[in-house]
XYZ file of C-alpha atoms in Angstrom:
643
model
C 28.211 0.853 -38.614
C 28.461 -2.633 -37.502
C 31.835 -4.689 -37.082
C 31.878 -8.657 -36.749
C 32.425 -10.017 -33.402
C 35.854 -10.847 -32.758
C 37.359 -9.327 -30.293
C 34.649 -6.824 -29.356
C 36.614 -5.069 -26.334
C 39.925 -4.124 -28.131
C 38.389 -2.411 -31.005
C 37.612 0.908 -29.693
C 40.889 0.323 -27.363
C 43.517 1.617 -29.704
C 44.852 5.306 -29.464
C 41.654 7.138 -31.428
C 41.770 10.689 -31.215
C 38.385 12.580 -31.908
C 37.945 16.530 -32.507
C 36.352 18.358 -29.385
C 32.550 17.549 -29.148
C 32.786 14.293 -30.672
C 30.817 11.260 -28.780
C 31.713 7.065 -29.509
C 29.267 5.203 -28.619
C 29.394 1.007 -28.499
C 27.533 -1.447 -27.635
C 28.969 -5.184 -28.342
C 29.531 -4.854 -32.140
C 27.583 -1.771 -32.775
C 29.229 1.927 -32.540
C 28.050 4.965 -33.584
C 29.636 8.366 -33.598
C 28.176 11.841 -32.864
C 29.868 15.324 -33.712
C 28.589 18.371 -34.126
C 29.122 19.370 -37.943
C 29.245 16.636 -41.198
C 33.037 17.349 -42.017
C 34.547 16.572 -38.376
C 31.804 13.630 -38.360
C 33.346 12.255 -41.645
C 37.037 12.942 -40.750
C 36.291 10.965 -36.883
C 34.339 8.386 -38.939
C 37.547 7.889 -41.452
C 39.814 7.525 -38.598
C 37.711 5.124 -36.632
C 37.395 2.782 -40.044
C 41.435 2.549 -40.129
C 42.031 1.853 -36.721
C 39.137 -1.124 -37.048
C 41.113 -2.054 -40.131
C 44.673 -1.829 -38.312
C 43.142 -3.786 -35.408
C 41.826 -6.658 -38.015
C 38.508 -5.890 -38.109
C 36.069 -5.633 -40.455
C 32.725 -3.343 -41.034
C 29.199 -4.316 -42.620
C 29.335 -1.835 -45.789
C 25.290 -2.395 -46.284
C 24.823 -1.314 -42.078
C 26.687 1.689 -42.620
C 25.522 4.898 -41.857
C 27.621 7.651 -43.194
C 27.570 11.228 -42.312
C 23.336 11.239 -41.703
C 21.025 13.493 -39.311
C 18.824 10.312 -38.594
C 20.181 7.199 -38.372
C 19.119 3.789 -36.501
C 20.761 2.602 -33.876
C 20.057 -0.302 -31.916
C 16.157 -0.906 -33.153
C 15.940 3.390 -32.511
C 15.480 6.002 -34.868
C 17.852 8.687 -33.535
C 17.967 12.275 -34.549
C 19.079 15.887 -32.979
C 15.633 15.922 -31.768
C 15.217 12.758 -30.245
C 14.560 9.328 -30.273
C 12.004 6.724 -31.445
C 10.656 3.389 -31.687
C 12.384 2.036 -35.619
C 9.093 0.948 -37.718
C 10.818 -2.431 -38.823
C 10.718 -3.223 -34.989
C 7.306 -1.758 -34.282
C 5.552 -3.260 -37.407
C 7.501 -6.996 -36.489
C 6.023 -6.807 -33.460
C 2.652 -6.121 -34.989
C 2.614 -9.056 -36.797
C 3.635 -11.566 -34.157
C 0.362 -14.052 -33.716
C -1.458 -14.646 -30.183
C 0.990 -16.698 -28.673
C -0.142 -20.081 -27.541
C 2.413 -21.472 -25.211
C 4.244 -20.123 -21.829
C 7.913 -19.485 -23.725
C 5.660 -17.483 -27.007
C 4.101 -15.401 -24.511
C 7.296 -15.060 -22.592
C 9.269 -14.316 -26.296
C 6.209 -11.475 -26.927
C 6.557 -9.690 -23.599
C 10.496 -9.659 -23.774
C 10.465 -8.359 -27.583
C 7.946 -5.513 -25.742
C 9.984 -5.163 -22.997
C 12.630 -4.038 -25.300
C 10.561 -0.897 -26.171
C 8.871 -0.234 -22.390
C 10.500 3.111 -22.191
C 8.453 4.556 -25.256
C 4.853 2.912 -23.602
C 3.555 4.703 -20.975
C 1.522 2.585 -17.455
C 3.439 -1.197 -19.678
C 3.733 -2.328 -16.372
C -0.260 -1.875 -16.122
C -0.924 -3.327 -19.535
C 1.378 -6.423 -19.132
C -0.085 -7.303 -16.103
C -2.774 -9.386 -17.390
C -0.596 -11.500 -19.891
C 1.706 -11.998 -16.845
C -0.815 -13.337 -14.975
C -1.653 -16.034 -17.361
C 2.165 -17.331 -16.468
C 1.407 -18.011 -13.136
C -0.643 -21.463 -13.513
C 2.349 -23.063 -15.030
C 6.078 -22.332 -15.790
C 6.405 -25.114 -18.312
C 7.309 -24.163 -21.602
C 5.319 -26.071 -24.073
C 2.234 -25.316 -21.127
C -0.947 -24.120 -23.396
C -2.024 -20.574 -22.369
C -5.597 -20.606 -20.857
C -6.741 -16.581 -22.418
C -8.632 -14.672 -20.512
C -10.999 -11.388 -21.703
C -9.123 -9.554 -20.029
C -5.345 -11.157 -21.352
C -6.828 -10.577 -25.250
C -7.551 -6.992 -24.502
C -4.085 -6.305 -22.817
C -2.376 -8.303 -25.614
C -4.194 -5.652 -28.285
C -3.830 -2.350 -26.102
C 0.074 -3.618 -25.899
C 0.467 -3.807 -29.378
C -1.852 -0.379 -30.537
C 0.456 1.723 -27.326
C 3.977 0.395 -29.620
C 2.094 1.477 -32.684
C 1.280 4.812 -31.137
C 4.583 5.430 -29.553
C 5.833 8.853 -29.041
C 9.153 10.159 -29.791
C 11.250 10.800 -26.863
C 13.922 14.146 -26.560
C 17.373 12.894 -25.763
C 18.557 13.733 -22.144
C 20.877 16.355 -21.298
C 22.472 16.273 -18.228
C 23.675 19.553 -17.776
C 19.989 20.534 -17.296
C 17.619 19.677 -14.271
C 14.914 17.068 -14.293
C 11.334 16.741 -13.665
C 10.534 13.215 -13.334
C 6.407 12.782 -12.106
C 5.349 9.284 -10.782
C 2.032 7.700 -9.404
C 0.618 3.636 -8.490
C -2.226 2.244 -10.620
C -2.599 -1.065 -9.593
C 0.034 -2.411 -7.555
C 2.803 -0.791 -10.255
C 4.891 2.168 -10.381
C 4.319 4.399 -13.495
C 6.400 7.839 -14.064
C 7.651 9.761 -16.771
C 10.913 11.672 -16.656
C 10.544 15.026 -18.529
C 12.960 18.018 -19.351
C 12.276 21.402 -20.611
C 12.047 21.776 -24.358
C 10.719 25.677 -25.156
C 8.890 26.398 -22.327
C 7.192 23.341 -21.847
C 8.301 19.571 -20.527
C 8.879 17.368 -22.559
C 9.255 12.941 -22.084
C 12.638 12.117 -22.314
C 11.416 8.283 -20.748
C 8.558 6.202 -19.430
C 8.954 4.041 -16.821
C 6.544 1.110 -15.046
C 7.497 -1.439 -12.901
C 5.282 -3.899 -10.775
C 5.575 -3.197 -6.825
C 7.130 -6.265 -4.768
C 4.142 -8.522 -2.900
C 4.845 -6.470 0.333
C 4.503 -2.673 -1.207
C 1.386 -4.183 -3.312
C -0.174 -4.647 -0.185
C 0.017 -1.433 1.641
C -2.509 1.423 1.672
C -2.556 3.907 -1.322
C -0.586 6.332 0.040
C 2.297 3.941 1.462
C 1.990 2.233 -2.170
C 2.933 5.697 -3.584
C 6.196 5.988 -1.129
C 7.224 2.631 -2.598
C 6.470 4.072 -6.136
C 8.408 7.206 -5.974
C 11.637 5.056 -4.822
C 10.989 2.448 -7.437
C 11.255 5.254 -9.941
C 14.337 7.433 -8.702
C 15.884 4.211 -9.180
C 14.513 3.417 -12.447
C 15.739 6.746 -13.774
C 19.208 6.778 -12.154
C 21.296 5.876 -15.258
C 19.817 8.577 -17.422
C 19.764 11.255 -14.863
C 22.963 10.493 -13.252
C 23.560 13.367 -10.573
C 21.537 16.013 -12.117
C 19.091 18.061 -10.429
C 15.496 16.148 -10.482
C 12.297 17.188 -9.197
C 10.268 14.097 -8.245
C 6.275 15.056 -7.858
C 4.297 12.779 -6.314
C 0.648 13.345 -5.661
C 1.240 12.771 -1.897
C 2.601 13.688 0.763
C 5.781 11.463 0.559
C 8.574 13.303 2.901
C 5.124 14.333 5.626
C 4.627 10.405 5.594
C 8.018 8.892 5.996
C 9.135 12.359 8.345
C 5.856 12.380 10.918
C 3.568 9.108 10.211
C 4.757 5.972 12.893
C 6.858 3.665 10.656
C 5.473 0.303 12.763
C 3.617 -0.012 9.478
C 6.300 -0.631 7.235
C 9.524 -2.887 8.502
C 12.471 -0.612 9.736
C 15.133 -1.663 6.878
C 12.172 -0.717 4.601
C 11.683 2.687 5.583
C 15.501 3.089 5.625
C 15.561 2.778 1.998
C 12.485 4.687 1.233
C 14.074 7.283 3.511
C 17.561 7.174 1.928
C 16.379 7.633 -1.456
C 13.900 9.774 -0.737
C 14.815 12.086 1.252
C 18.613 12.231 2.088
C 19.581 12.137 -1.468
C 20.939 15.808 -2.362
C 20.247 16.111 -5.929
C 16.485 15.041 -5.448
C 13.489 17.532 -4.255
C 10.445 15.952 -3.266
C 7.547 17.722 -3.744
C 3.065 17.094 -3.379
C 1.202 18.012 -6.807
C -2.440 17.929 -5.739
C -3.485 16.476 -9.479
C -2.268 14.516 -11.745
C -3.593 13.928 -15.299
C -3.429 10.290 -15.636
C -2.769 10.305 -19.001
C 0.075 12.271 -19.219
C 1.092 11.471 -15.674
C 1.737 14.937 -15.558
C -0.250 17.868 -13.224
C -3.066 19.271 -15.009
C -5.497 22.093 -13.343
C -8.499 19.880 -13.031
C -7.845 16.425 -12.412
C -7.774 14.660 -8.757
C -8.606 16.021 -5.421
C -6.234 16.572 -2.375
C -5.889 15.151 0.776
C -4.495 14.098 3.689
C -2.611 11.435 3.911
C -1.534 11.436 7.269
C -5.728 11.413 8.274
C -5.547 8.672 5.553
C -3.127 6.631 7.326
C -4.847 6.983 10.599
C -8.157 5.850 9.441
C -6.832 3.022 7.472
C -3.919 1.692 9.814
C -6.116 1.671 12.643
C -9.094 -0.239 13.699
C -10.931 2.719 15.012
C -9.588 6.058 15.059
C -9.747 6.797 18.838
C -8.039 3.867 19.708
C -5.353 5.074 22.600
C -2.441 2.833 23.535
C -2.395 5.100 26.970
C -4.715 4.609 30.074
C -8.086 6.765 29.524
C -8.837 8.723 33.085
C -11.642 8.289 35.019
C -12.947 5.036 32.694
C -15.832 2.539 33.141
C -13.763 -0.523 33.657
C -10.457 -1.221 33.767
C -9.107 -5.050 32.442
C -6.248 -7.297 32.528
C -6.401 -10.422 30.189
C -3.685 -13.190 29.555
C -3.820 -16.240 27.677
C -1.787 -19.141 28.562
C -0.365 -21.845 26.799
C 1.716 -24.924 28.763
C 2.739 -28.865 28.826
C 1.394 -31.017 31.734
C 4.240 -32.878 32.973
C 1.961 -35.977 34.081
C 0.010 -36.908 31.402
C 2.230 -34.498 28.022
C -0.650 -32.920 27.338
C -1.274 -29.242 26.233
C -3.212 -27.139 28.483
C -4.429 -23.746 27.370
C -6.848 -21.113 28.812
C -7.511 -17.651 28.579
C -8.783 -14.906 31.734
C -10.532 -11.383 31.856
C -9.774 -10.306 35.522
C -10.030 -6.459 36.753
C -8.470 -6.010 39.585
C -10.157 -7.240 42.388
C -12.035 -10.431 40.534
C -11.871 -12.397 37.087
C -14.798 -11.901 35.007
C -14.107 -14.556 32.493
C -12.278 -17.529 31.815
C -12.147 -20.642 30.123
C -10.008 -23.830 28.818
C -9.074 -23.801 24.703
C -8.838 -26.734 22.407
C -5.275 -28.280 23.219
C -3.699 -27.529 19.886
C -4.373 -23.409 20.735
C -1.095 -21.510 20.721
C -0.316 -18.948 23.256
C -1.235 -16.078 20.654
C -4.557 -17.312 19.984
C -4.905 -17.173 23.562
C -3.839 -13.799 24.094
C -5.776 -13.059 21.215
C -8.978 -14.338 22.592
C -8.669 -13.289 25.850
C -8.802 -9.540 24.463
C -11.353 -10.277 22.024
C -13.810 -11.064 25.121
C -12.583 -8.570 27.140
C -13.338 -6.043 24.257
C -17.250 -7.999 24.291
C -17.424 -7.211 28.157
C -17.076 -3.601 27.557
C -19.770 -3.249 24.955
C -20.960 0.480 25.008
C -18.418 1.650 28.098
C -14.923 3.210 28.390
C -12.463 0.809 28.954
C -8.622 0.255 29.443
C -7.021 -3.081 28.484
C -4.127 -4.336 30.056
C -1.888 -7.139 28.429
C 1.591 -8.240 28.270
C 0.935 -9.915 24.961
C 3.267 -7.786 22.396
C 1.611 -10.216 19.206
C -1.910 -9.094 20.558
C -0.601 -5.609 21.387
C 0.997 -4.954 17.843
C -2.026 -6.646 16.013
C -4.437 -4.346 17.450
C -2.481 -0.798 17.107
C -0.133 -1.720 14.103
C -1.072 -4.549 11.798
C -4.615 -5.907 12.654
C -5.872 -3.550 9.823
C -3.060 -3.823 7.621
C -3.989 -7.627 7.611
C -7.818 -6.845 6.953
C -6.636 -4.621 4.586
C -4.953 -7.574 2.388
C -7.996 -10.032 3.176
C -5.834 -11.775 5.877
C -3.458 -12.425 2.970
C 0.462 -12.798 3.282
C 2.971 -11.506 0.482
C 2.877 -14.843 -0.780
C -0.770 -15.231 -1.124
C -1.267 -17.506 1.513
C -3.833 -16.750 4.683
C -2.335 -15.460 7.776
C -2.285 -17.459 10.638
C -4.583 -17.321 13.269
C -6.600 -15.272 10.544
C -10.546 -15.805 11.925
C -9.575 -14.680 15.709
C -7.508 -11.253 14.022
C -11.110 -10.970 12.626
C -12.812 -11.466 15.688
C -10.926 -9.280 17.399
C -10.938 -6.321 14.914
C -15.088 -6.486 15.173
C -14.807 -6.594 19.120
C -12.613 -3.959 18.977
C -15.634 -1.337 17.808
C -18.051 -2.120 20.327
C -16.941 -0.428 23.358
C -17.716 3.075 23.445
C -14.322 4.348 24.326
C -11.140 1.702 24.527
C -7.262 2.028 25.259
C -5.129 -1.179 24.358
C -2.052 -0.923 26.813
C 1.158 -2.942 26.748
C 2.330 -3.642 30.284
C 5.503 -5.597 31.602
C 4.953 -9.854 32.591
C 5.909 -11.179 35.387
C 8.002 -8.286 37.236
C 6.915 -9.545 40.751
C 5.588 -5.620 41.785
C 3.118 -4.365 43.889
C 1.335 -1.726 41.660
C -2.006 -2.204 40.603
C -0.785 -3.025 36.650
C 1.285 -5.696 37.881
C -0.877 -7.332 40.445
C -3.672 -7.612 38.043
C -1.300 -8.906 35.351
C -0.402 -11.364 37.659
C -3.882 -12.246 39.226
C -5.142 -12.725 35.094
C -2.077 -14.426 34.699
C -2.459 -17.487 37.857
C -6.256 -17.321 36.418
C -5.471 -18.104 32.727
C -3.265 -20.977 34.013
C -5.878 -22.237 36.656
C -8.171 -22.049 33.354
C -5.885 -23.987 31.344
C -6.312 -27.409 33.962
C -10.481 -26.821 33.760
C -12.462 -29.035 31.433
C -13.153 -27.739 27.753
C -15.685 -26.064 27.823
C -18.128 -24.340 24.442
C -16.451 -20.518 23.942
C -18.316 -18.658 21.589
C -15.419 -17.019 20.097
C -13.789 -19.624 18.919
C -15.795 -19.834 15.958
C -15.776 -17.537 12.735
C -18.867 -15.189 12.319
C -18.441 -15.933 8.814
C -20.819 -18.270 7.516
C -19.391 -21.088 5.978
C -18.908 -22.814 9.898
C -20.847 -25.622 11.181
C -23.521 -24.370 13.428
C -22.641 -23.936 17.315
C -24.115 -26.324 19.417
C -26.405 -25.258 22.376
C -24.729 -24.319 25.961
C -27.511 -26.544 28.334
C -26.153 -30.453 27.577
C -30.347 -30.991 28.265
C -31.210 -29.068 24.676
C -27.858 -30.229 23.088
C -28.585 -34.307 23.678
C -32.323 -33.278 22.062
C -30.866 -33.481 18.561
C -29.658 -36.956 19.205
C -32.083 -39.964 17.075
C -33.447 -43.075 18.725
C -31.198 -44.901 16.955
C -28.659 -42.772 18.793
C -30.375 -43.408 22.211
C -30.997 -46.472 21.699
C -27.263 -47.207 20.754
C -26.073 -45.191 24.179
C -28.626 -47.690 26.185
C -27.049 -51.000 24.598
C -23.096 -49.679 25.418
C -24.270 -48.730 29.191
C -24.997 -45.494 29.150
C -27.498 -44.037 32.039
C -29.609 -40.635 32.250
C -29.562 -38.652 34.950
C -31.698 -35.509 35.013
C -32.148 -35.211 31.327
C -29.046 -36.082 31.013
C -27.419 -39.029 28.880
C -23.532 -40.219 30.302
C -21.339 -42.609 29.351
C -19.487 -45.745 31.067
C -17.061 -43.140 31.738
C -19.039 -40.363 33.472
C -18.963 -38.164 30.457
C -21.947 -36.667 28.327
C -22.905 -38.392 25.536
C -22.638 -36.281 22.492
C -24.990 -36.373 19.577
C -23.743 -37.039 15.463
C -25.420 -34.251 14.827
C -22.468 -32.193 15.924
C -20.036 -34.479 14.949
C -19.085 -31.652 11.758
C -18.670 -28.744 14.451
C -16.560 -30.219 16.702
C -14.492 -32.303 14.096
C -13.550 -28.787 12.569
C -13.433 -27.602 16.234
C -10.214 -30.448 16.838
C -9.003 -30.536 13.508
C -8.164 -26.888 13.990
C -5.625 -24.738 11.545
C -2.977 -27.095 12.675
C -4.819 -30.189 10.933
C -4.457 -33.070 13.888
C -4.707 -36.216 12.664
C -7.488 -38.783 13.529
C -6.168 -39.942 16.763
C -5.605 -36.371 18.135
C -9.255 -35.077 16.990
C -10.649 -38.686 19.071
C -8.104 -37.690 21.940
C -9.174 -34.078 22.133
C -13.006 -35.132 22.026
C -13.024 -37.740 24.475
C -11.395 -36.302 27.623
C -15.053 -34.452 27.554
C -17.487 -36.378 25.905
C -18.534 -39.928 25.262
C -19.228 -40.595 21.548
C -19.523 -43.873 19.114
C -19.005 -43.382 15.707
C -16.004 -40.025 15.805
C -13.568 -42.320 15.039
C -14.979 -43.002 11.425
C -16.178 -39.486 11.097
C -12.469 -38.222 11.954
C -10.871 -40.422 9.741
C -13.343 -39.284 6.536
C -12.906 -35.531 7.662
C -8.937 -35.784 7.580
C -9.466 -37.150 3.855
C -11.391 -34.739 2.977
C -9.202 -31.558 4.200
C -6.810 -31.065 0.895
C -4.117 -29.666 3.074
C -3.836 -32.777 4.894
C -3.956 -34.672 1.200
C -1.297 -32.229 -0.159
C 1.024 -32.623 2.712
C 0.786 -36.441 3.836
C 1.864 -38.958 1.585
C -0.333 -41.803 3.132
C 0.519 -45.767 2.711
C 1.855 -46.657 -0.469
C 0.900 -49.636 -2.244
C 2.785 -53.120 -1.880
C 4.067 -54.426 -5.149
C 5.136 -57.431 -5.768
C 8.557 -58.352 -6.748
C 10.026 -58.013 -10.226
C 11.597 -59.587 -12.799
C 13.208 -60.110 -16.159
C 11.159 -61.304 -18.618
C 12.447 -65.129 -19.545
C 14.156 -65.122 -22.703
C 12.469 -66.071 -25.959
C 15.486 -66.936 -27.658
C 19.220 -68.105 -27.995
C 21.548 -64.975 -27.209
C 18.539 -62.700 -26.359
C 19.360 -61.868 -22.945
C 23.249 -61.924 -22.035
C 24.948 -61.795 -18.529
C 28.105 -60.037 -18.506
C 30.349 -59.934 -15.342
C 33.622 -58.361 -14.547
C 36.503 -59.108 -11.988
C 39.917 -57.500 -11.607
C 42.990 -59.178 -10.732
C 46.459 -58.175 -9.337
C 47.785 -57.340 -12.228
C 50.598 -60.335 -13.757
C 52.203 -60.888 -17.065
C 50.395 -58.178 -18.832
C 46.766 -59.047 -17.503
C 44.893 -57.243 -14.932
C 41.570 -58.861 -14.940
C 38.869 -60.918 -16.694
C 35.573 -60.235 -18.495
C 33.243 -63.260 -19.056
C 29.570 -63.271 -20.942
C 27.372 -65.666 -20.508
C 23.673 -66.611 -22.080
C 20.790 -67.646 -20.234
C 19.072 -69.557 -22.673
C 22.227 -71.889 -23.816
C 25.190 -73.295 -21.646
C 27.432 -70.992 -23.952
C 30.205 -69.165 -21.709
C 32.602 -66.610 -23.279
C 36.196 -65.450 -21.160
C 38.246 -62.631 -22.385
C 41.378 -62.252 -20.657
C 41.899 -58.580 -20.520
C 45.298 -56.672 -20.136
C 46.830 -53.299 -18.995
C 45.204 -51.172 -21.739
């Protein structure tokens, strides 16, 4: 039955009594009761309609339901049985038209969202209409379909046409509740036993947050199987439930290293999970997708803990502890630091073992300390090509990238939660590929700057002095700091000699008219410095422009502390307004305007001037309002009083 909304709280609140085994159920304006025979249903039913009629209410005679085995109750068809989807609801969504704007596809979805519990994996098939929200939030925005939208949009509306009929819970029994990830959601199905075999008592799908999405499969099942324990707490209350996952959730969170996921993270998965006492965790080997229920021949085990290791790591025998009796053993440090004369940045990078330093070099000014570090392993990894070695630095970012996140990152395509690249995302890269190529490695983490005498410590130190002395050397060409991907400007040769040989005569003959000399093969400025040739005027524009986008004057200061050029300056200024993250972010020089006016009036009393003062207030008037006409001499003064 249905009451009309008045006071919606203090209906039910009178003293009702109800024979033993009789259930009142309300929601807003709707209640429904449930005995267990039709005379004690009809004799509650009587006594609820005069206590709503002593209270003031009233009841819809054409909504009532009275004394029935099947009635419908909030959009379900309810029965001893169970419930279902009502076939007004089902065949209104049916009907509905391909929506055509943002808030019709957003009205669809919510009018499906209603039923989600009776359509199994609607996480999975809402996912493509969901995605067409994401170019605009406007409401009135036109919806751009996609092959893939127009097929979700008809599986959507054939899995509400097909929708099974669910047994009502019963909390006095245990639950088996079976979940698995397809596609960056959660799907599960919470069953009981019904005769011997299980039977759905609710479906539930939910889209994993940016951060789960992102992890490896069986990680992205640990986030499922908490997503639905939560999803089925209000049905299953503190009841008994068997969650079967088809891996091996409690070995994971109980044995595999947790620097993979974030330590509040694993907390909750670990809370949930595992500490909760009414909830058994157990591996199912299969799992029938369709059913999302273990069948005898679907799927095929494995181990997720191997998994893990292969996936979360760069290489599987890569050691964090000192390897005895290795080829080489390195220390590397990157270092990043302001000169107090001039304000400049000064950054460098060293490979030292520990008698001598193998390697070093000065970085591009606008290099953080982590690229550094990050580049001083990466070449330290390249020295070691096809040996045993063990890699000493203090660098916890280059540390933690190589044993805990490097392949998480590659994993994601160098993507953060928020779909943006990660930064310093072509040197992770590097350093992932250099990684592989010596024939046994160890990555060690070893204190900075504790002043010892130990071998780890003095050749911290002695990379450490040699990164710095780096950092004051001329910038030199380092072949890591460009991406092995393609789409970067070619490198330029090492030898200045076969570099200058892709310079024109125009070029040369430009150097010879602003004073340059050659020497050797050799073209120099006024200033001493090499001339450098347009020709790479793309690679090292790119090369100073870096992630951190410097503006025109810092790509022309960064170039000419080591080269003599004509024509940068232009070239910079056309490559900053071409780089849409610099367009996005800088708003540029607006335009002058000039000054405004009113339009002169065409006409007697078509533009008015109206002015106000207020006086101490005396003899009933507190100021004075006066109107005036620009076209005429006419002058209007209205005294004006208290009120």
């Amino acid at each position: 039955m249905e009451v009309c909304p008045g006071s919606a709280s203090s209906k039910c609140g009178g003293p009702t009594t109800r024979a033993y085994g009789t259930a009142l159920l309300q929601y807003v304006d709707d209640l429904m009761i449930c005995s267990e025979d039709q005379e004690t249903c009809k004799a509650d039913t009587i006594k609820l309609l005069k206590h709503l009629h002593a209270a003031g209410h009233k009841a819809s005679l054409s909504k009532l339901q009275f004394v029935q085995t099947e009635v419908t109750f909030l959009g379900h068809i309810i029965t001893a049985e169970g419930k279902s989807t009502s076939p007004k609801r089902a065949e209104a969504i049916q009907n509905l038209p391909k929506p055509c704007t943002y808030k019709q596809l957003m009205s669809f979805l919510g009018m499906c969202s209603y039923c989600r519990n009776f359509i199994p994996n609607s996480a999975v098939l809402e996912a493509p209409l969901r995605a067409l929200m994401q170019t605009s939030s406007a409401s009135t925005t036109r919806l751009m379909w996609t092959s893939e939208a127009e097929q979700a949009f008809t599986d959507l509306k054939l899995a509400l046409q097909s929708a099974p009929t669910l047994g009502l819970p019963d909390p006095t029994r245990p639950f088996t509740q079976t979940v698995d990830e397809k596609s960056g959601c959660m799907t599960s199905v919470l069953l009981q036993d019904h005769g011997g075999r299980p039977r759905p008592v609710a479906y539930f799908s939910a889209k994993l947050d940016p951060v789960a999405a992102g992890l490896p499969r069986c990680l992205r099942a640990v986030a499922a199987a908490e997503k639905a324990v939560l999803a089925s707490r209000d049905i299953v209350g503190y009841s008994d439930v068997t969650l079967l996952v088809p891996h091996a959730v409690s070995l994971i969170l109980l044995e595999q290293k947790t620097s993979h996921l974030s330590t509040a993270r694993w907390l909750r998965y670990n809370t949930i999970l595992l500490e909760m006492p009414n909830i058994t965790v157990k591996r199912c080997n299969v799992l029938n997708p369709a059913t999302l229920f273990p069948g005898p021949d679907d799927g095929e085990p494995h181990n997720c803990v191997s998994v893990l290791n292969q996936v979360c790591t760069p290489r599987p025998d890569l050691s964090e502890v000192p390897i005895p009796n290795c080829d080489l053993v390195l220390f590397v440090d990157g270092s990043a630091s302001r000169d107090p004369a001039s304000g400049h940045c000064q950054v460098g990078y060293a490979v030292c073992t520990s008698h001598t330093v193998l390697q070093s070099g000065a970085l591009p000014g606008h290099y953080s300390a982590q690229a550094a570090e990050l580049i001083a392993l990466t070449e330290a990894c390249k020295l070691s090509e096809g040996k045993s070695a063990t890699i000493y630095t203090d660098s916890r970012y280059a540390f933690g990238v190589t044993h805990d996140f490097g392949a998480l990152w590659k994993h994601r395509k160098f993507l953060k939660s928020d779909g943006k690249p990660i930064l310093h995302q072509d040197k992770v890269a590097d350093l992932l590929d250099a990684i592989l190529l010596p024939a046994a490695i160890a990555v060690c983490k070893c204190p900075a700057h504790t002043g010892g005498t130990d071998p780890i410590s003095a050749g911290n130190a002695r990379a450490d002095a040699a990164a710095k002395a780096a950092a004051r050397l001329p910038l030199s060409f380092v072949p890591c700091l460009l991406s092995s991907t393609s789409t970067q400007p070619p490198s330029p040769p090492s030898a200045l000699p076969d570099l200058q040989t892709f310079s024109t005569p125009q070029e040369r003959k430009l150097w010879l008219t602003n004073g340059t000399t050659s020497s050797h093969g050799v073209w120099y400025g006024p200033d001493g410095k090499p001339c450098l040739p347009k020709h790479f005027f793309p690679h090292f524009a790119k090369l100073t422009h870096g992630l951190y986008h410097v503006s025109k004057g810092g790509m022309l200061d960064a170039l000419t502390k080591h080269w003599y050029t004509k024509g940068f300056s232009i070239y910079a200024q056309k490559y900053c307004e071409a780089c849409m993250t610099c367009a996005q972010h800088n708003p540029g020089k607006t335009t002058a305007k000039p000054l405004a006016a009113h339009p002169p009036p065409e006409q007697a009393f078509d533009h008015l001037m109206l002015d106000f003062i207020e006086l101490t207030p005396a003899e009933g008037e507190s100021g004075s309002a006066q109107t005036g006409d620009r076209t005429t001499a006419h002058h209007s003064t209205r005294r004006l009083g208290d009120h």
